[in-house]
Short mmCIF file of C-alpha atoms and ligand atoms in Angstrom, two decimals:
data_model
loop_
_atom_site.label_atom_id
_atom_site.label_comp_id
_atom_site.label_asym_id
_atom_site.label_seq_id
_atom_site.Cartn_x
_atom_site.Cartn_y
_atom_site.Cartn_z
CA UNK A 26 110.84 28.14 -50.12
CA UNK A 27 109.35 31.73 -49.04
CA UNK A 28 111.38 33.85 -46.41
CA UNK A 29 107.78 33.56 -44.75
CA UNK A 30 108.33 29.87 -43.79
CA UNK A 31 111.91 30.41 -42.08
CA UNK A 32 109.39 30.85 -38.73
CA UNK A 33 110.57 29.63 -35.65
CA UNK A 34 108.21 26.63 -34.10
CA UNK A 35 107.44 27.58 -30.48
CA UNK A 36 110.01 25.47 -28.13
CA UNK A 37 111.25 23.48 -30.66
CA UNK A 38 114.59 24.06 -32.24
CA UNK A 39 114.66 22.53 -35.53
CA UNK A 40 118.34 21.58 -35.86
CA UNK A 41 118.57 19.49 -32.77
CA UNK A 42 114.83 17.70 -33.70
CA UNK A 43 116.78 16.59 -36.89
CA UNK A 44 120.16 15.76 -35.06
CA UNK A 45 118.23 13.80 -32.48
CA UNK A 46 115.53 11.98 -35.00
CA UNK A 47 119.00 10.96 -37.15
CA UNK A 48 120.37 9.03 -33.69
CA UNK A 49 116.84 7.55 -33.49
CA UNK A 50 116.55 6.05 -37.13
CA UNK A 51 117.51 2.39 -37.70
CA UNK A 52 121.25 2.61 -39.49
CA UNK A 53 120.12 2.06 -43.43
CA UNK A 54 117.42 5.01 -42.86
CA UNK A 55 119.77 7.08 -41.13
CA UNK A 56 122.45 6.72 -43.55
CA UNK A 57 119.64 7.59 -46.46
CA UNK A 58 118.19 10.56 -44.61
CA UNK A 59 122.11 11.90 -44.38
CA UNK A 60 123.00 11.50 -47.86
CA UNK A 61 119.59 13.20 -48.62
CA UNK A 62 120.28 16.17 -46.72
CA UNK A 63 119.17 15.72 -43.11
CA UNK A 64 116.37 18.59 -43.77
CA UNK A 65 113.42 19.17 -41.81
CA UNK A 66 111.06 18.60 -44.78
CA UNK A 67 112.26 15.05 -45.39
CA UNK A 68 111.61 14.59 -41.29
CA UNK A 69 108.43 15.60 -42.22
CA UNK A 70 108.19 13.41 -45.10
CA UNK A 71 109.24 10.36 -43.62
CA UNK A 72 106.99 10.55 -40.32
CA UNK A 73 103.65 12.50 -41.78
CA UNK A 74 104.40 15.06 -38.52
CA UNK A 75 103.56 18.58 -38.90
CA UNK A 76 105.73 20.01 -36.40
CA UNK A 77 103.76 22.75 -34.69
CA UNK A 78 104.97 22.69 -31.12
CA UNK A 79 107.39 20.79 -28.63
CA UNK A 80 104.48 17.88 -28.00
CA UNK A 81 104.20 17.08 -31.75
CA UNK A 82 108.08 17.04 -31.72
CA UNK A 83 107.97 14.68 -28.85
CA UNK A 84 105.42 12.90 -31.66
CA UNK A 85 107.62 12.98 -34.73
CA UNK A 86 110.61 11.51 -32.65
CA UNK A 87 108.56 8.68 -30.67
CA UNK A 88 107.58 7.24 -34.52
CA UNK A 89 111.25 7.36 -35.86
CA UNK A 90 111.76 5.26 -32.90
CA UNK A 91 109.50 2.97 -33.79
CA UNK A 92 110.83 2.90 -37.69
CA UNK A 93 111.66 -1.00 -38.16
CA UNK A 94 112.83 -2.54 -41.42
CA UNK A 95 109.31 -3.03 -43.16
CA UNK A 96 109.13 0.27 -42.97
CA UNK A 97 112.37 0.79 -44.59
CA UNK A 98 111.76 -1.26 -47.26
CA UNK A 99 108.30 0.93 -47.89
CA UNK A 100 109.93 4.47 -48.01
CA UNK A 101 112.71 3.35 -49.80
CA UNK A 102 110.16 1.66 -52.54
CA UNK A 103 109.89 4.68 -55.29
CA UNK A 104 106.28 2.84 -56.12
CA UNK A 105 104.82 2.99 -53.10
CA UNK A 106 101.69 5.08 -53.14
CA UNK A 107 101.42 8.74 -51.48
CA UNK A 108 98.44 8.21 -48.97
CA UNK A 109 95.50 10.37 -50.02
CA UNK A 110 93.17 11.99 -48.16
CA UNK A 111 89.25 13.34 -47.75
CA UNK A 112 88.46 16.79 -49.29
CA UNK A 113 87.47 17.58 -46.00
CA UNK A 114 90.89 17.55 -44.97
CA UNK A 115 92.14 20.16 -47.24
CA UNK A 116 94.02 23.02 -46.55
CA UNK A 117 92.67 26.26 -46.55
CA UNK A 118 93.90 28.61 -47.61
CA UNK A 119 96.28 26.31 -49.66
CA UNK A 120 99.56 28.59 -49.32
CA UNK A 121 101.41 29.75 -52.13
CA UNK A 122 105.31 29.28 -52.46
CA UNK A 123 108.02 29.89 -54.84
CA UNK A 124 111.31 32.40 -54.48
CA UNK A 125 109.56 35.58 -55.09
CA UNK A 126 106.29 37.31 -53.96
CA UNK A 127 102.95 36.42 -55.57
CA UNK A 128 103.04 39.67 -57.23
CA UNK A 129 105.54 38.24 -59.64
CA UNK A 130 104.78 35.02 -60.49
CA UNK A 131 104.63 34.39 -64.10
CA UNK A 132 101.17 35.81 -65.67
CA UNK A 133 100.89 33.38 -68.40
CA UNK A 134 97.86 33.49 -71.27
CA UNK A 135 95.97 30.57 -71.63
CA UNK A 136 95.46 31.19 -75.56
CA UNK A 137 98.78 31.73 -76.37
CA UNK A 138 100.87 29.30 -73.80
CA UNK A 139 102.10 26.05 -75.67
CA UNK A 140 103.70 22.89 -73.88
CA UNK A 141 106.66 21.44 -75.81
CA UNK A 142 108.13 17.95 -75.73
CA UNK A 143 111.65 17.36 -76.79
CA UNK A 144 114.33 15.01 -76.64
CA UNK A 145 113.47 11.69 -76.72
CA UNK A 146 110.45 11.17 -77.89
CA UNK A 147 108.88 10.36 -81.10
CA UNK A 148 105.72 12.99 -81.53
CA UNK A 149 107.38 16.22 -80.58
CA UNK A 150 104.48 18.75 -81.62
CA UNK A 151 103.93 21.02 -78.88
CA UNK A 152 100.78 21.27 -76.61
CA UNK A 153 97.77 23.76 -76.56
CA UNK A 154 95.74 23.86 -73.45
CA UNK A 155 92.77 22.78 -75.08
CA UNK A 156 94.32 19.84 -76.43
CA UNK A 157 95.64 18.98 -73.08
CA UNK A 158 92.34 19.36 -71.43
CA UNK A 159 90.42 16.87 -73.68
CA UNK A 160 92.85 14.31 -72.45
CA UNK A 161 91.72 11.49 -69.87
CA UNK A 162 92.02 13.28 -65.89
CA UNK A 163 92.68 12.25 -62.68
CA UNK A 164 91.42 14.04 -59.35
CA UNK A 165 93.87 13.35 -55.78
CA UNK A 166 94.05 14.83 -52.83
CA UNK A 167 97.44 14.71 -51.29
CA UNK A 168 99.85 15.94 -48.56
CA UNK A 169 102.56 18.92 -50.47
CA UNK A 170 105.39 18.97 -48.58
CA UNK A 171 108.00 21.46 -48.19
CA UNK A 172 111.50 20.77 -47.49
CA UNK A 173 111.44 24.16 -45.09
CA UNK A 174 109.02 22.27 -43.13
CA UNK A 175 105.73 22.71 -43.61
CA UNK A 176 103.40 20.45 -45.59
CA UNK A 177 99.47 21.02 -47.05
CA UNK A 178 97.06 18.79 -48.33
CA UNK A 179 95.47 19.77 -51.65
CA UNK A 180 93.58 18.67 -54.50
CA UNK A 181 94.62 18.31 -58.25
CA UNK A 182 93.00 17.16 -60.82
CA UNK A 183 95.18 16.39 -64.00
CA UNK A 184 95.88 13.93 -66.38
CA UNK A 185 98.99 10.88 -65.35
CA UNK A 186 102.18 11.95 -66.79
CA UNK A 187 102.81 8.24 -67.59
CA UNK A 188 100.03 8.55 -70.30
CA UNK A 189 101.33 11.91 -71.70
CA UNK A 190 104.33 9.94 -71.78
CA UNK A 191 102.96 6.69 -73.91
CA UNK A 192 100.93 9.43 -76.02
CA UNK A 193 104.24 11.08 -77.30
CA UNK A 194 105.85 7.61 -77.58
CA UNK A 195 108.80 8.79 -75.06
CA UNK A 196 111.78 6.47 -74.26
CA UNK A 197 110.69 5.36 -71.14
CA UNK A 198 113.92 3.56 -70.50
CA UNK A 199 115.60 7.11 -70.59
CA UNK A 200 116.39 8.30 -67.32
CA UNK A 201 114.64 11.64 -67.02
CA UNK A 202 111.96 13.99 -67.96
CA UNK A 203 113.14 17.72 -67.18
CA UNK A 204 110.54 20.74 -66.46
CA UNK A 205 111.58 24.22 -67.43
CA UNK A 206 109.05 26.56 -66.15
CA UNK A 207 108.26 30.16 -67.14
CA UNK A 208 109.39 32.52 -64.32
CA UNK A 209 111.39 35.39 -65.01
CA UNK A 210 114.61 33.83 -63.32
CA UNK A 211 114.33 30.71 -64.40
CA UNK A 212 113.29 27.10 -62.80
CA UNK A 213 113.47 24.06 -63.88
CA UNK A 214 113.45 20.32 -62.26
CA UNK A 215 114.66 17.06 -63.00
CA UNK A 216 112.40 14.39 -62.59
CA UNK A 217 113.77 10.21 -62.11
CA UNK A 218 111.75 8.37 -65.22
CA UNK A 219 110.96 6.02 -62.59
CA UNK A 220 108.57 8.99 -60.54
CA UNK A 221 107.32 9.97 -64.21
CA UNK A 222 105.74 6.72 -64.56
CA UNK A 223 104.23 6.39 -60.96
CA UNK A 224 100.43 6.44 -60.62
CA UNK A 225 100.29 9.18 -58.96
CA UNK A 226 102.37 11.91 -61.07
CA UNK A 227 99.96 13.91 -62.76
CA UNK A 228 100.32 17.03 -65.34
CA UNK A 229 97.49 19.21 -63.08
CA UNK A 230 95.26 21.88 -64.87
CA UNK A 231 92.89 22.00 -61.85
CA UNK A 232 93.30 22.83 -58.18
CA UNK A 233 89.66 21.79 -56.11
CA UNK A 234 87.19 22.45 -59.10
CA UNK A 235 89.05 25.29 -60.20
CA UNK A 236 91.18 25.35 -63.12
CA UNK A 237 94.74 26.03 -61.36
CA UNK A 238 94.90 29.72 -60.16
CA UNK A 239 97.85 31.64 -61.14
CA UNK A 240 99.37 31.12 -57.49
CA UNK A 241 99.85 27.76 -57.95
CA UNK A 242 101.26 26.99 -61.39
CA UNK A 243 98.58 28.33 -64.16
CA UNK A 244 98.12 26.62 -66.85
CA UNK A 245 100.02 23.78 -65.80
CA UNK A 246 101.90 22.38 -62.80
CA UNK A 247 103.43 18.41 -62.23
CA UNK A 248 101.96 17.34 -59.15
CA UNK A 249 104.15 15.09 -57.66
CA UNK A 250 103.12 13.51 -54.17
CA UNK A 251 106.00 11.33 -53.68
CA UNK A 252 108.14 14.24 -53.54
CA UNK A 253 109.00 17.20 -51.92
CA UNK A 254 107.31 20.24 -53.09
CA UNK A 255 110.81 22.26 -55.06
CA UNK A 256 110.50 18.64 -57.13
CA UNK A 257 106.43 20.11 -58.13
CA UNK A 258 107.36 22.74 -60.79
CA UNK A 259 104.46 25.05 -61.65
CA UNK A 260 103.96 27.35 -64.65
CA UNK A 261 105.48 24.56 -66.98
CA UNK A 262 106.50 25.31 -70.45
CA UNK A 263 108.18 22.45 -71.55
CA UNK A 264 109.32 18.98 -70.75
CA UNK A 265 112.45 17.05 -72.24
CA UNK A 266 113.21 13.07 -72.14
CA UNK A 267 116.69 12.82 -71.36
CA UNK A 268 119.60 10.86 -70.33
CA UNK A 269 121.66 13.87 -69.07
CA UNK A 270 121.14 14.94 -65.82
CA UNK A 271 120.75 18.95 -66.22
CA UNK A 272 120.15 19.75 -62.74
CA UNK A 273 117.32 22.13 -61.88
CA UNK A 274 116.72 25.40 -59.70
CA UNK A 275 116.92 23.83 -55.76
CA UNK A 276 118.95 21.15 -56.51
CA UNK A 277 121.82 22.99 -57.98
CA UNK A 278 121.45 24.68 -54.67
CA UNK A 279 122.37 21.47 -53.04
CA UNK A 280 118.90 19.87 -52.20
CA UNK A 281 119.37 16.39 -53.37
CA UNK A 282 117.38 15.45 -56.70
CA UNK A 283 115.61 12.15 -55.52
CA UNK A 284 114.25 14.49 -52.51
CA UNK A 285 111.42 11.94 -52.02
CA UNK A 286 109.93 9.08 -50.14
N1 MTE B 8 108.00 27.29 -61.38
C1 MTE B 8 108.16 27.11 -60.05
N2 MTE B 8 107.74 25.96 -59.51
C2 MTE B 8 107.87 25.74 -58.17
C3 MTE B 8 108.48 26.71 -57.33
C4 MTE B 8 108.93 27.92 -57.92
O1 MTE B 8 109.47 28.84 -57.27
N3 MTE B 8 108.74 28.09 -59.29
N4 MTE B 8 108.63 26.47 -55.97
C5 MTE B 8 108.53 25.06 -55.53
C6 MTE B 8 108.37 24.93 -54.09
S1 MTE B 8 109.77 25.04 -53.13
C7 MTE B 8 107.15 24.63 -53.51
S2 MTE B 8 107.00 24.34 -51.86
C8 MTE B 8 105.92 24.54 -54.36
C9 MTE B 8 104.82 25.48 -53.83
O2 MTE B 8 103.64 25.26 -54.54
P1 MTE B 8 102.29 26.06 -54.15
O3 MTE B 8 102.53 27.53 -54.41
O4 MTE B 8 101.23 25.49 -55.03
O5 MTE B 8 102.07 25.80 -52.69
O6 MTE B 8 106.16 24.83 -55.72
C10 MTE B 8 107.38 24.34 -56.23
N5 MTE B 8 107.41 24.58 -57.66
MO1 MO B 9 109.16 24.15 -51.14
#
């Protein structure tokens, strides 16, 4: 959510693309898109539009027009699958994002950094990197979206957070796992049990065949495609099975917490 995203898209003005995509939706999506927000990012979300210009606005609101109730039923399915893409399609440069310049994004040491489990789980030791890179990984390449309105595709390669999860022996009938990260303010996320467990969450150590670059959540970020991107945290530290709903960095901000498809 960088100041450097609050651009301005060439004959399109953003509030009345949202206003007039809300008319357009059939009534359960519309009244699901409202009670999520109404943001740009979700428009983007729901339709796969990059909005660049007035003609791929024209786009975007000619396929909410088409929305129809299978459709429904498929965003509003927390298992459906994120679609994935070629490498060829990815993003470059991938951009970086967070509330603060690059400059001061957390510089953490790969020797020293631990990952610790708490709550409700039964093996609580914490986490060295090299532990966590012998476990079983995962490569995707998938669309990041940002609720500011503009998405990415990438590549991360990590290991499914509903593994991590069985490892540990968490309560997976708990309703959340919650992310604190290490910047110097502060960030954290909650994430629905029900995301944990998809397919498609992973715990990411790499980004392309790189091990993940400081810019974009060194030594380890969740990768969640079936979310916005505030619901990604990056430079995790720890991660704690809960019941309570503790809220998180964005969403105590008033960006809803499901913030997904
Ligand atoms: N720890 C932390 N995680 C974070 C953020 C942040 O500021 N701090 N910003 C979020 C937001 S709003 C976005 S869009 C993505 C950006 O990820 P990227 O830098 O890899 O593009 O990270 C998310 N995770
Ligand atoms: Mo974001």
């Amino acid at each position: 959510m960088g100041r450097l995203r609050k651009l301005l898209i060439p004959g399109v003005d953003k509030h009345l693309l949202v206003k007039d995509a809300t008319k357009a939706m059939p009534d359960l999506l519309r009244r699901r898109f409202i009670a999520g927000g109404a943001s740009f990012g979700a428009l983007t979300l729901l339709t796969g539009c990059d909005v660049l210009d007035s003609s791929s606005a024209e786009e975007m609101l000619k396929k909410v027009s088409k929305f129809n109730d299978a459709f429904q039923a498929f965003i509003f399915n927390p298992d459906a699958m994120a679609p994935t893409f070629p490498e060829s399609a990815i993003t470059k440069p991938f951009p970086f994002n967070a509330y603060y310049e690059l400059d001061d994004a957390p510089e953490i040491d790969g020797k020293d950094w631990k990952f610790e489990v708490s709550g409700l789980v039964e093996n609580k030791k914490p986490w060295t990197l090299e532990e966590l890179y012998k476990l079983p990984q995962v490569k995707q390449v998938t669309r990041h979206i940002c609720v500011e309105g503009w998405s990415a595709i990438g590549s991360w390669t990590g290991t499914p957070l509903r593994d991590f999860l069985k490892l540990v022996g968490a309560d997976t009938t708990a309703k959340y796992c919650w992310f604190q990260c290490a910047d110097r303010e502060g960030y954290n996320s909650p994430l629905d049990m029900r995301t944990a467990l998809h397919p498609q969450t992973i715990m990411a150590f790499k980004f392309g065949d790189e091990i993940l670059p400081r810019a974009y959540g060194f030594p380890m970020k969740i990768r969640v495609p079936t979310k916005l991107g505030f619901k990604n945290p990056k430079y995790v530290v720890s991660m704690e099975v809960t019941n309570d709903y503790k809220g998180g960095y964005w969403e105590d901000q008033g960006y809803n917490s499901f913030s997904g498809s």
